[in-house]
CSV table of C-alpha atoms and ligand atoms in Angstrom, one decimal:
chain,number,residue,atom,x,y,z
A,1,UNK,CA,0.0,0.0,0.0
A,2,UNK,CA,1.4,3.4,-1.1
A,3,UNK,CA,2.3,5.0,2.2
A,4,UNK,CA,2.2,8.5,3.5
A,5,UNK,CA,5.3,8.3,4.9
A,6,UNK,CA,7.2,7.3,1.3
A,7,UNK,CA,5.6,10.4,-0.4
A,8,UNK,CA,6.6,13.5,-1.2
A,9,UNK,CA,4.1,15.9,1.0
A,10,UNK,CA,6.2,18.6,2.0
A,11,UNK,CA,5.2,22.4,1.1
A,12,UNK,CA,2.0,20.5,-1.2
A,13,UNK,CA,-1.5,21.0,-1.1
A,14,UNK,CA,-3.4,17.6,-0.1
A,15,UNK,CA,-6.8,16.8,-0.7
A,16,UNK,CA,-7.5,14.3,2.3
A,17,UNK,CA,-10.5,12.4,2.5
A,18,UNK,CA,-11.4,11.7,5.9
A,19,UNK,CA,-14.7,9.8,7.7
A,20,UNK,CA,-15.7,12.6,9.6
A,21,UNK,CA,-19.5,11.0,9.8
A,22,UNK,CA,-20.0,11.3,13.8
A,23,UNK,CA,-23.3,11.0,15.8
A,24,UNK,CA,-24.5,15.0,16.0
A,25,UNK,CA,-27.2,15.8,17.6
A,26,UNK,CA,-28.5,19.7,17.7
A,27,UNK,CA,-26.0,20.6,16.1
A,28,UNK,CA,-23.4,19.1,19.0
A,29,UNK,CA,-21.0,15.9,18.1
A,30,UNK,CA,-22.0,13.5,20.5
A,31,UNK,CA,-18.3,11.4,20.0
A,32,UNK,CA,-15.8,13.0,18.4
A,33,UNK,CA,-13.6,9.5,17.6
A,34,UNK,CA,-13.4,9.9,14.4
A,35,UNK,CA,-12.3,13.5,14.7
A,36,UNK,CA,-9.4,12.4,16.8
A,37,UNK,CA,-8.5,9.6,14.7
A,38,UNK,CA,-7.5,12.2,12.1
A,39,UNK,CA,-5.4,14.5,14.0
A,40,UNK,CA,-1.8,12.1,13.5
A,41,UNK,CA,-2.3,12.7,9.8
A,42,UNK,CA,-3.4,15.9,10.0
A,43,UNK,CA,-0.1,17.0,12.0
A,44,UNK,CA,2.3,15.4,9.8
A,45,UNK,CA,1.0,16.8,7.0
A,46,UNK,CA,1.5,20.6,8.6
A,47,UNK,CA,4.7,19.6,9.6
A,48,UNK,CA,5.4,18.7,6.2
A,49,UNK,CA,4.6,22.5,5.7
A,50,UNK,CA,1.4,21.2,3.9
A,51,UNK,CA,-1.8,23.0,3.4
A,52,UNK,CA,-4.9,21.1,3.5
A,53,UNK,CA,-8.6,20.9,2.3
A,54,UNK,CA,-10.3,17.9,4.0
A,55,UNK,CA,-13.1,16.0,2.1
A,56,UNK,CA,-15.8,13.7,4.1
A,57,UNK,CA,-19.3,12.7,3.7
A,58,UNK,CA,-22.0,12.9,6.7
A,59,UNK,CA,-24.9,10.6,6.6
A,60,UNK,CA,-26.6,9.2,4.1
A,61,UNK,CA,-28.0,12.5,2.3
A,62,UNK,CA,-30.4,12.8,-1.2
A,63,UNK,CA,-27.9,13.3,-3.4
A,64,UNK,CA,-28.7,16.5,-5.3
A,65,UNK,CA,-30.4,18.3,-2.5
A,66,UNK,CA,-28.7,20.2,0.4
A,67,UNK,CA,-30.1,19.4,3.4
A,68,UNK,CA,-28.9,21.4,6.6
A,69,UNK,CA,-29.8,18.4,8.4
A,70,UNK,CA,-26.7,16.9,6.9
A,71,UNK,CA,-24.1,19.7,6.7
A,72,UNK,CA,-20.9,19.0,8.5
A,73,UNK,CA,-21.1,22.6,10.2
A,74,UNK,CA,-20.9,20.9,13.4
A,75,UNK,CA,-17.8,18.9,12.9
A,76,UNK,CA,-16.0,21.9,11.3
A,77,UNK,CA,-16.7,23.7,14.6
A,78,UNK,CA,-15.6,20.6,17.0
A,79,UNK,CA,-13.0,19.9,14.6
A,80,UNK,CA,-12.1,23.7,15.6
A,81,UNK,CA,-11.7,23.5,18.8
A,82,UNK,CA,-9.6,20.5,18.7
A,83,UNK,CA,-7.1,21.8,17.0
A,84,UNK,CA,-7.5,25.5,18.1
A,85,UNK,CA,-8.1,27.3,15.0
A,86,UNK,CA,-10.9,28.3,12.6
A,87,UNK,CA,-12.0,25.5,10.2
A,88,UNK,CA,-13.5,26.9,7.3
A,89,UNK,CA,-16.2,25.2,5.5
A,90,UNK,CA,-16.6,25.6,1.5
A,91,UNK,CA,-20.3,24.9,0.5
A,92,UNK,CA,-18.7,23.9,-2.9
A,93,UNK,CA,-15.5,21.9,-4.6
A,94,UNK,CA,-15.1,25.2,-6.8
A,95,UNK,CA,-15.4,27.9,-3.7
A,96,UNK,CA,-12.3,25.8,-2.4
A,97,UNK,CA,-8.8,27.0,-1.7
A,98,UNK,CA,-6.0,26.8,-0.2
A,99,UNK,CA,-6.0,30.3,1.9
A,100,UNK,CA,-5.8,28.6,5.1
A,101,UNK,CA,-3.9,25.6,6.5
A,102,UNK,CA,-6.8,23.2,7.0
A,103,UNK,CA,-10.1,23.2,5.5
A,104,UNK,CA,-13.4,21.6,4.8
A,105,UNK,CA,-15.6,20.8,1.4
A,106,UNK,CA,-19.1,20.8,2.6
A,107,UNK,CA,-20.6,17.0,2.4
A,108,UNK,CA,-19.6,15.5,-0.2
A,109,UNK,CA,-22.9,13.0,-0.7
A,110,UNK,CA,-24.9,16.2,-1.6
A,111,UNK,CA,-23.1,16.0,-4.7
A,112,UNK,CA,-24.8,14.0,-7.7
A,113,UNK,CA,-22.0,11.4,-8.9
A,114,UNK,CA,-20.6,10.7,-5.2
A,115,UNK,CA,-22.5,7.2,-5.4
A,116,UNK,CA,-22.1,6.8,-8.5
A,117,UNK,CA,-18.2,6.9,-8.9
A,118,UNK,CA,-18.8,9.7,-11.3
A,119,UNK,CA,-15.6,10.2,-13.8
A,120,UNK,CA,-16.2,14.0,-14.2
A,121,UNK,CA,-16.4,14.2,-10.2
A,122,UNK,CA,-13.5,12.1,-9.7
A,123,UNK,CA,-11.2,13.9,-12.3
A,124,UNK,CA,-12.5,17.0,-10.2
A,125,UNK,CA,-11.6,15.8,-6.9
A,126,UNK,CA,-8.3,14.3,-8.3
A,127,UNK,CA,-7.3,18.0,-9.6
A,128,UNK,CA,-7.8,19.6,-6.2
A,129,UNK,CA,-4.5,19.3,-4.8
A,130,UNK,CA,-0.9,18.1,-5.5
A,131,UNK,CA,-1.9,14.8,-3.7
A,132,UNK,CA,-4.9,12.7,-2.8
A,133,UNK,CA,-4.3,11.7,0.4
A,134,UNK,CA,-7.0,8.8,1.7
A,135,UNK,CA,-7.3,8.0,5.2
A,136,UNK,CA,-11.3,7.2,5.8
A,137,UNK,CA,-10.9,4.0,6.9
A,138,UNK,CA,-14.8,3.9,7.7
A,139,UNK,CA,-16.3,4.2,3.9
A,140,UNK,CA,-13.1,2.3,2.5
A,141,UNK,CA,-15.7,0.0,1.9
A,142,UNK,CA,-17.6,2.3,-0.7
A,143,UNK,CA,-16.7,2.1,-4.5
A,144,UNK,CA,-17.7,6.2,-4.8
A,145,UNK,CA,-15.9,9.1,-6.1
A,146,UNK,CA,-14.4,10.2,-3.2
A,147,UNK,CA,-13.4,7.1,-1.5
A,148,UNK,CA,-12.1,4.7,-5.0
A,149,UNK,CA,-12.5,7.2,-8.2
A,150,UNK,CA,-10.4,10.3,-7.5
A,151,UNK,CA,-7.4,7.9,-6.0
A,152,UNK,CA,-7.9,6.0,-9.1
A,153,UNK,CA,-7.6,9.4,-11.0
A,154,UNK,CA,-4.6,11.1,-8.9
A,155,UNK,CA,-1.3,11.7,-10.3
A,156,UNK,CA,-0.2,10.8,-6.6
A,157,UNK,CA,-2.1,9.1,-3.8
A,158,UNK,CA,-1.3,7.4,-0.7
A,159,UNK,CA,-2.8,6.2,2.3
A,160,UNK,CA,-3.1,8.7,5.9
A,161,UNK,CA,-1.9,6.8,9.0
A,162,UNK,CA,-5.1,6.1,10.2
A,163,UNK,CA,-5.3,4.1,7.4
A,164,UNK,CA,-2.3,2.1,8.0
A,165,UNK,CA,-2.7,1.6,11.8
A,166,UNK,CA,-6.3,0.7,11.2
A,167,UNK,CA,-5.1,-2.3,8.4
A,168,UNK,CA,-1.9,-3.2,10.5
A,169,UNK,CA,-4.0,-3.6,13.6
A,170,UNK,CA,-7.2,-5.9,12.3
A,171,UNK,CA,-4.6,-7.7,10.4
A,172,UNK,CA,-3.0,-8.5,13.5
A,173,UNK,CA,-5.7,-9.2,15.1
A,174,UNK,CA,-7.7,-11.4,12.2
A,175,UNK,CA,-4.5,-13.6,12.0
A,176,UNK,CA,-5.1,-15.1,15.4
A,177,UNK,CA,-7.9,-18.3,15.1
A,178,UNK,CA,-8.6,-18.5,19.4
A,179,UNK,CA,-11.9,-20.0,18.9
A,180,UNK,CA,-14.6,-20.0,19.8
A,181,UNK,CA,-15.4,-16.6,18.0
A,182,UNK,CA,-18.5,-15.1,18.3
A,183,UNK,CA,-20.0,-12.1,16.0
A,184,UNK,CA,-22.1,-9.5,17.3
A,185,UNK,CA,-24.3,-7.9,14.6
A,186,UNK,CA,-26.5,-4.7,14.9
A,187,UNK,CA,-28.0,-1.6,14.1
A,188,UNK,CA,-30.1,-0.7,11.0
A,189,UNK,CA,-28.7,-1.1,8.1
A,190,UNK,CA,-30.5,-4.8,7.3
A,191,UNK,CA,-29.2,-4.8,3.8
A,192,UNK,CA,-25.5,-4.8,4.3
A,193,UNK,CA,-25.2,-6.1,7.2
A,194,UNK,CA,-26.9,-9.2,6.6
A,195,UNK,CA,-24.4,-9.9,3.9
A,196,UNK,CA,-21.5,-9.3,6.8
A,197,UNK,CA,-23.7,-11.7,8.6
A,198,UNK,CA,-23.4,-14.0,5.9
A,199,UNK,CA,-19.8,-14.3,5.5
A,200,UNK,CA,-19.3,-14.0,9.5
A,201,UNK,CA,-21.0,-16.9,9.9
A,202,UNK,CA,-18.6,-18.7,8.0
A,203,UNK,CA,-16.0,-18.0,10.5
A,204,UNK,CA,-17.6,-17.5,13.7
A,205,UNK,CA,-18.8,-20.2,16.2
A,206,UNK,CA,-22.0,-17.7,16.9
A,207,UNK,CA,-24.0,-14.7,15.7
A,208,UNK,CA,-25.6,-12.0,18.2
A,209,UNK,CA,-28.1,-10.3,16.2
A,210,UNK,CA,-29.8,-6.6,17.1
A,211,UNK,CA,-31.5,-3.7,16.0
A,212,UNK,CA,-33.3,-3.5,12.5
A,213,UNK,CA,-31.6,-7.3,11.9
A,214,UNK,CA,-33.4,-8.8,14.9
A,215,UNK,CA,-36.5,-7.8,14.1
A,216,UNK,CA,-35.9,-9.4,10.3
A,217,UNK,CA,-35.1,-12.6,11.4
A,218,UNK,CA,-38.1,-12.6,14.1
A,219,UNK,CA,-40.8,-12.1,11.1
A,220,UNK,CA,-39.2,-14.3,8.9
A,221,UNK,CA,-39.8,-16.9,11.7
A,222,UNK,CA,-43.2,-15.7,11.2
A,223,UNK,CA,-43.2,-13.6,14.8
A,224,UNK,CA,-45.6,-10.8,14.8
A,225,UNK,CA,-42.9,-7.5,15.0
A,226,UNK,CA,-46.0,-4.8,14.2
A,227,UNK,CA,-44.2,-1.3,13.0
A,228,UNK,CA,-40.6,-2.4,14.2
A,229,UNK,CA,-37.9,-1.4,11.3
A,230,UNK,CA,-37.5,-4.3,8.9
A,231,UNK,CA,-36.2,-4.7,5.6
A,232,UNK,CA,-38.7,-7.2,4.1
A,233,UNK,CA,-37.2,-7.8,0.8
A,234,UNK,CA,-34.8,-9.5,3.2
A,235,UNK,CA,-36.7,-12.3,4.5
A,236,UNK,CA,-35.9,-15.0,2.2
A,237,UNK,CA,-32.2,-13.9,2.8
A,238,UNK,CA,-32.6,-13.5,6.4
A,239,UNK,CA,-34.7,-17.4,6.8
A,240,UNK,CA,-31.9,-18.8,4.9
A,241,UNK,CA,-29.2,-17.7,7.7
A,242,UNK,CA,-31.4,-19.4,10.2
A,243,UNK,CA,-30.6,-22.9,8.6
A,244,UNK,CA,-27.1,-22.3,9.2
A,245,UNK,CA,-27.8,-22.4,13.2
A,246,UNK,CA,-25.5,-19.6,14.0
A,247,UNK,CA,-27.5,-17.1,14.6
A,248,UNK,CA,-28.7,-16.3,18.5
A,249,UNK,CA,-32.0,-14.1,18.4
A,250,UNK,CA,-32.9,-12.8,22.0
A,251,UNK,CA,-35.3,-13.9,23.9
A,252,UNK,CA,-37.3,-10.9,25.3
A,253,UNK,CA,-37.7,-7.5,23.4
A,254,UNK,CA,-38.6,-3.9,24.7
A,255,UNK,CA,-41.5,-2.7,22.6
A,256,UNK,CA,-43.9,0.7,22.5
A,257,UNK,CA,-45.9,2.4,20.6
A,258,UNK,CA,-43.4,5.3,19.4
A,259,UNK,CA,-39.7,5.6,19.4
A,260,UNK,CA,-40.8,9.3,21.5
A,261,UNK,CA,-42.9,7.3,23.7
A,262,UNK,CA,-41.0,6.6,27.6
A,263,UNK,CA,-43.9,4.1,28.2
A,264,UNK,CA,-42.2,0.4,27.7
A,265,UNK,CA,-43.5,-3.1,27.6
A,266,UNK,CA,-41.0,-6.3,27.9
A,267,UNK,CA,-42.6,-8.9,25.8
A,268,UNK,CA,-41.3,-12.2,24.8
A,269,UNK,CA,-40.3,-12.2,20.8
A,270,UNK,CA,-43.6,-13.8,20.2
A,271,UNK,CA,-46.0,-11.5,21.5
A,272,UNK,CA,-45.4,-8.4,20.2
A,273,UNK,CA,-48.8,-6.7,19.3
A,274,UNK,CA,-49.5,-4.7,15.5
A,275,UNK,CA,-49.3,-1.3,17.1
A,276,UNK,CA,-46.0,-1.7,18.7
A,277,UNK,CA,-42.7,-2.2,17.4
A,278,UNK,CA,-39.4,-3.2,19.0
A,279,UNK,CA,-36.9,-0.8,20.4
A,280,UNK,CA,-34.2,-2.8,22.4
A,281,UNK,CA,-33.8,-6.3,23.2
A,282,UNK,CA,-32.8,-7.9,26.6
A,283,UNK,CA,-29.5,-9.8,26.5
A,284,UNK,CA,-30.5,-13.9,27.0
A,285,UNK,CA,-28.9,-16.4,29.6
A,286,UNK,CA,-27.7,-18.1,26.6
A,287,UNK,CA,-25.7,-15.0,24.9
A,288,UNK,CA,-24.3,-13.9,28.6
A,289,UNK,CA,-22.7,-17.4,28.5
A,290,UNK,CA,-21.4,-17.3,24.9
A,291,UNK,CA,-19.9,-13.7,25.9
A,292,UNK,CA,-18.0,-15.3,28.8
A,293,UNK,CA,-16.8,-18.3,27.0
A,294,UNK,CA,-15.8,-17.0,23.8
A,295,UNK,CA,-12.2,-16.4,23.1
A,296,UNK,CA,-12.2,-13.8,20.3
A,297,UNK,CA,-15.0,-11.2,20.1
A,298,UNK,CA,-16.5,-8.9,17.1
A,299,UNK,CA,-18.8,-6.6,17.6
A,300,UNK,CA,-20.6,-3.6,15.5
A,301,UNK,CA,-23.5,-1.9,15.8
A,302,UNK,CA,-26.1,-1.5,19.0
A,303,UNK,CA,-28.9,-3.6,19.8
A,304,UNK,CA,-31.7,-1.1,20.3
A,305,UNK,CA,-32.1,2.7,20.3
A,306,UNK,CA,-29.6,3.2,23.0
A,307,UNK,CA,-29.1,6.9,22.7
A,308,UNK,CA,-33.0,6.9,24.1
A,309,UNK,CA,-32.7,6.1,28.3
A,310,UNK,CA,-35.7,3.7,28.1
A,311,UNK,CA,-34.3,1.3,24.9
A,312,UNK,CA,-30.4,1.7,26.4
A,313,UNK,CA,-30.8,-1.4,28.4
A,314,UNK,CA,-29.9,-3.9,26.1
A,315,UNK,CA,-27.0,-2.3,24.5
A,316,UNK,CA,-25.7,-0.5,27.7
A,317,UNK,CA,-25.6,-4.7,28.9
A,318,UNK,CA,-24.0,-6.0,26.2
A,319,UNK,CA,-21.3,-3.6,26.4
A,320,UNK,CA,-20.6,-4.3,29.6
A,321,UNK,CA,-20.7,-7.7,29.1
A,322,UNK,CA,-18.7,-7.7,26.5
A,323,UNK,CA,-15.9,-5.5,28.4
A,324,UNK,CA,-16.1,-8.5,31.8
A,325,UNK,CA,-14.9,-10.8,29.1
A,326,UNK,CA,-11.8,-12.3,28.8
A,327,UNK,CA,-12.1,-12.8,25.2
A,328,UNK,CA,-9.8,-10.3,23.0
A,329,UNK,CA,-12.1,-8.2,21.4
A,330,UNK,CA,-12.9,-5.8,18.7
A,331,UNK,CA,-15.2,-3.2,18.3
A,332,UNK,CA,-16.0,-0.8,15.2
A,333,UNK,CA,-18.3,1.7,13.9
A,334,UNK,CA,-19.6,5.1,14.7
A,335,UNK,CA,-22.5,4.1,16.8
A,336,UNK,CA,-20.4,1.3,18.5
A,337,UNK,CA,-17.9,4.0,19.7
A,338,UNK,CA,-20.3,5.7,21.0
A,339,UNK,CA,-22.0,2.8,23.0
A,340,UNK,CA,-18.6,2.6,24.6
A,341,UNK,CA,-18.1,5.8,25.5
A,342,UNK,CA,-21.6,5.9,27.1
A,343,UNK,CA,-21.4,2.8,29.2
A,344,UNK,CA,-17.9,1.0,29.1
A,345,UNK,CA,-14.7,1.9,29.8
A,346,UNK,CA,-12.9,2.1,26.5
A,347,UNK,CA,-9.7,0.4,27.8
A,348,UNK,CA,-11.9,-2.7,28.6
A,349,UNK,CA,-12.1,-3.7,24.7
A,350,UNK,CA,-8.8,-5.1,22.8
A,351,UNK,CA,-9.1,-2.7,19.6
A,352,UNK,CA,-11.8,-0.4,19.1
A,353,UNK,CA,-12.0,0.6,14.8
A,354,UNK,CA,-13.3,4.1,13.4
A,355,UNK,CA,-15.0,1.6,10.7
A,356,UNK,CA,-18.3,-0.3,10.9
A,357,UNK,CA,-19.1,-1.6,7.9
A,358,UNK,CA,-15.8,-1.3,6.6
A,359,UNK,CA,-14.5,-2.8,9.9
A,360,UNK,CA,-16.7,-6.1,9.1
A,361,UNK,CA,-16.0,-6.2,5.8
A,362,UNK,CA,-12.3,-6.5,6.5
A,363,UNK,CA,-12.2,-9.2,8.9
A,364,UNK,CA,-14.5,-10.8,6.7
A,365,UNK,CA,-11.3,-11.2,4.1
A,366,UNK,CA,-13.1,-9.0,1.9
A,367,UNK,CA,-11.4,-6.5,-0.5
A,368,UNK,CA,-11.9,-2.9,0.2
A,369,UNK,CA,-12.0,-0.9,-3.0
A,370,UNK,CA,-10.5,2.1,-1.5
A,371,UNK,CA,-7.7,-0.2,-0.1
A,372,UNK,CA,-7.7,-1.7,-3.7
A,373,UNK,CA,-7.1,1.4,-5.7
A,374,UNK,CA,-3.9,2.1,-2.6
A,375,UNK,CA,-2.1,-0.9,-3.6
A,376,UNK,CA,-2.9,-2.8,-0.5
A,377,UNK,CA,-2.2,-6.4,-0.6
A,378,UNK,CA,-5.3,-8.7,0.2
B,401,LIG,C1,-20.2,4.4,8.6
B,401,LIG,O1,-20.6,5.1,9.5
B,401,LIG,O2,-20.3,3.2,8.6
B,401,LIG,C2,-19.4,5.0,7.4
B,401,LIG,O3,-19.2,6.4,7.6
B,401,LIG,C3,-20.0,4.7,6.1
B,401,LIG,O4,-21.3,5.2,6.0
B,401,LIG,P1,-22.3,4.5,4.9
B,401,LIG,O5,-22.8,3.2,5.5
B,401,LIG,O6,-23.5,5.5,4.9
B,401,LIG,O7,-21.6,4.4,3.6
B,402,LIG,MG1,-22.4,4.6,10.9
C-alpha cells in the first residue's frame, strides 16, 4: 500500500479524504472519535509545511439536495476546537482554496455522482490538490468518487496513518484463530449487514443479532414485530441464515408504541402486538454465557435505540458484558464508539475501529476498494 510516509508531501497541497461522519445531535457531536483519529495525519501533513482541504461525507443524504440536516457545520466547529483554529467550511469543490492551512468541502454526498463513482467528479476531486491523500478508513468499503474514483484518477495518492494503523491492527488481530469466535451484529442497516452476517458466519462459532436485523429474522420466523424497522425484501435472505444455526435471536424484546414514547413493555419475541414495534432487546442467559466463554469477540452496531434512556438497556448490557470478558475483542463503527463511550470503559475492549461496515467487511477477508485502488495487498 502506497504509504504516507514514502511520499513527497512537504510544502504540497493535499486533498484528504477523511470519515468525519460522527453522531451530531443539535447541532453538537455526540463522539468525536473519528475526529481524533484524524489528528496524526493531519499534523504530519503541517509539519510537512502542507496546506490542507479535507473531504468527508455525513450521513446518508439525497444526493442532489442540500439538506442542513446533513451539513458538517458541526464537525467543522468541533473539529475547531480541537485543533484551536478556525476551520473553514466551502459549501462547494469550486469555492475551495488553499487560503488557510486546513479546511473543509461541505458534504460531499450532496453532490450527484458521489455514489455513482462519477468520472467528471473524480477527475474534479483528483485535480484539487498536489496529492490525494486517503485515510477514511470507515467508507473504504464504498466504491464512490471520493473514496475509489479520484485515488484511481490522482497523479499521486497514498494512504493517511489512520489508514495504515487501522489495516496493521485488524490484520493483527484477524490472523489469530482462538476459537470460539463469536460475532455481534446490529444496528439498521438490514441490507449490508446481513451480507456481513453471511460471510461472519462462515467464521464465527456464533451470531448476536440486534436492532433492525433482529426484528428481520423474528418475522421471517413468522413472529408478529407490528411497526418495528424491517427490511422485508430480506426475509428470504434472512430465513436462509437461520438454517445455518449460528444465529442467536434474543429472547425478550422492549417494545412501544413510538420511538418518542418513555412508556415500555418487555414482551417475549412472540408477542409483540400490531401497534407496537421493537426498540431494544434484553441480553439472554444463553448470549451472557457465549460472551463469557468465547475467546475472540467482534462486535458492530447497538442492539436497540440506545441513545434513548428507556431502549439503552440492552445495548448498555452488552457492552458491559462484553468489556467483563476475557475474550480479546474488537469493536467498530460510529454508533459502537459511542456505545462505549456511554457505558464501558474504553480500555476494557482489545481494539476499538473508526470503521463499521468497513470494519466487518475486513475481517470478513473482503477486499476494500478504497484499499484496492492504494495498492494494499489482500
Ligand atoms: C459508517 O458510518 O459506517 C461510514 O461512515 C459509512 O457510511 P455509509 O454506510 O453511509 O456508507
Ligand atoms: Mg455509521
Amino acid at each position: 500500500m502506497r504509504k504516507l510516509s514514502e511520499t513527497d508531501v512537504f510544502d504540497k497541497t493535499i486533498a484528504l479524504r477523511v470519515d468525519l461522519n460522527v453522531p451530531v445531535e443539535d447541532g453538537k457531536v455526540l463522539d468525536d472519535t473519528r475526529i481524533l483519529a484524524i489528528i496524526p495525519t493531519l499534523k504530519y501533513l503541517l509539519d510537512e509545511n502542507a496546506k490542507v482541504i479535507l473531504i468527508s461525507h455525513f450521513g446518508r443524504p439525497e444526493p442532489g439536495v442540500i439538506d442542513s440536516k446533513f451539513s458538517l457545520m458541526p464537525v467543522a466547529k468541533r473539529l475547531g476546537e480541537i485543533i484551536n483554529q478556525k476551520v473553514v467550511l466551502f459549501t462547494s469543490i469550486d469555492e475551495a482554496n488553499f487560503n488557510s492551512d486546513i479546511s473543509l468541502i461541505e458534504n460531499i454526498r450532496f453532490l450527484p455522482g458521489e455514489l455513482e463513482n462519477d468520472l467528471e467528479l473524480s477527475n474534479q476531486l483528483s485535480n484539487l490538490a498536489d496529492v490525494y491523500v486517503f485515510d477514511a478508513f470507515g467508507t473504504s468499503h464504498r466504491p464512490h468518487a471520493s473514496t475509489y474514483g479520484a485515488i484511481q484518477a490522482s497523479k499521486a495518492s497514498c494512504a493517511g496513518l489512520l489508514l495504515e494503523n487501522e489495516t496493521n491492527a485488524l490484520k493483527k488481530a484477524t490472523d489469530s484463530q482462538d476459537s470460539p469466535i463469536l460475532s455481534i451484529v446490529g444496528g439498521s442497516k438490514v441490507s449490508s449487514k446481513l451480507a456481513a452476517i453471511n460471510s461472519l458466519s462462515q467464521i464465527s462459532d456464533d451470531v448476536i443479532t440486534g436492532g433492525g436485523i433482529t426484528n428481520t429474522f423474528l418475522k421471517a420466523q413468522g413472529n408478529n414485530i407490528g411497526l418495528s424497522l424491517c427490511e422485508d425484501s430480506m426475509l428470504n435472505h434472512a430465513k436462509e441464515l437461520l438454517e445455518t444455526d449460528k444465529i442467536l435471536l434474543p429472547e425478550e424484546v422492549i417494545v412501544s408504541k413510538s420511538i418518542d414514547s418513555n412508556e415500555i413493555r418487555i414482551s417475549k419475541v412472540n408477542s409483540v402486538q400490531d401497534d407496537e414495534m421493537i426498540l431494544d432487546q434484553m441480553l439472554s442467559p444463553i448470549a451472557i454465557k457465549k460472551i463469557t466463554h468465547a475467546k475472540k469477540i467482534i462486535w458492530n452496531g447497538p442492539v436497540g435505540v440506545f441513545e434513548r434512556q428507556p431502549f439503552s438497556e440492552g445495548t448498555k448490557d452488552l457492552a458491559n458484558a462484553i468489556a467483563s470478558s476475557t475474550a480479546f475483542s474488537l469493536a467498530g463503527g460510529g454508533e459502537t464508539l459511542l456505545a462505549i463511550k456511554m457505558f464501558i470503559d474504553k480500555s476494557n475492549i482489545s481494539y476499538c475501529s473508526t470503521g463499521g461496515g468497513a470494519f466487518l467487511e475486513f475481517i470478513e477477508g473482503k477486499e476494500l476498494p478504497s484499499l484496492s485502488a492504494l495498492g494494499f495487498k489482500f
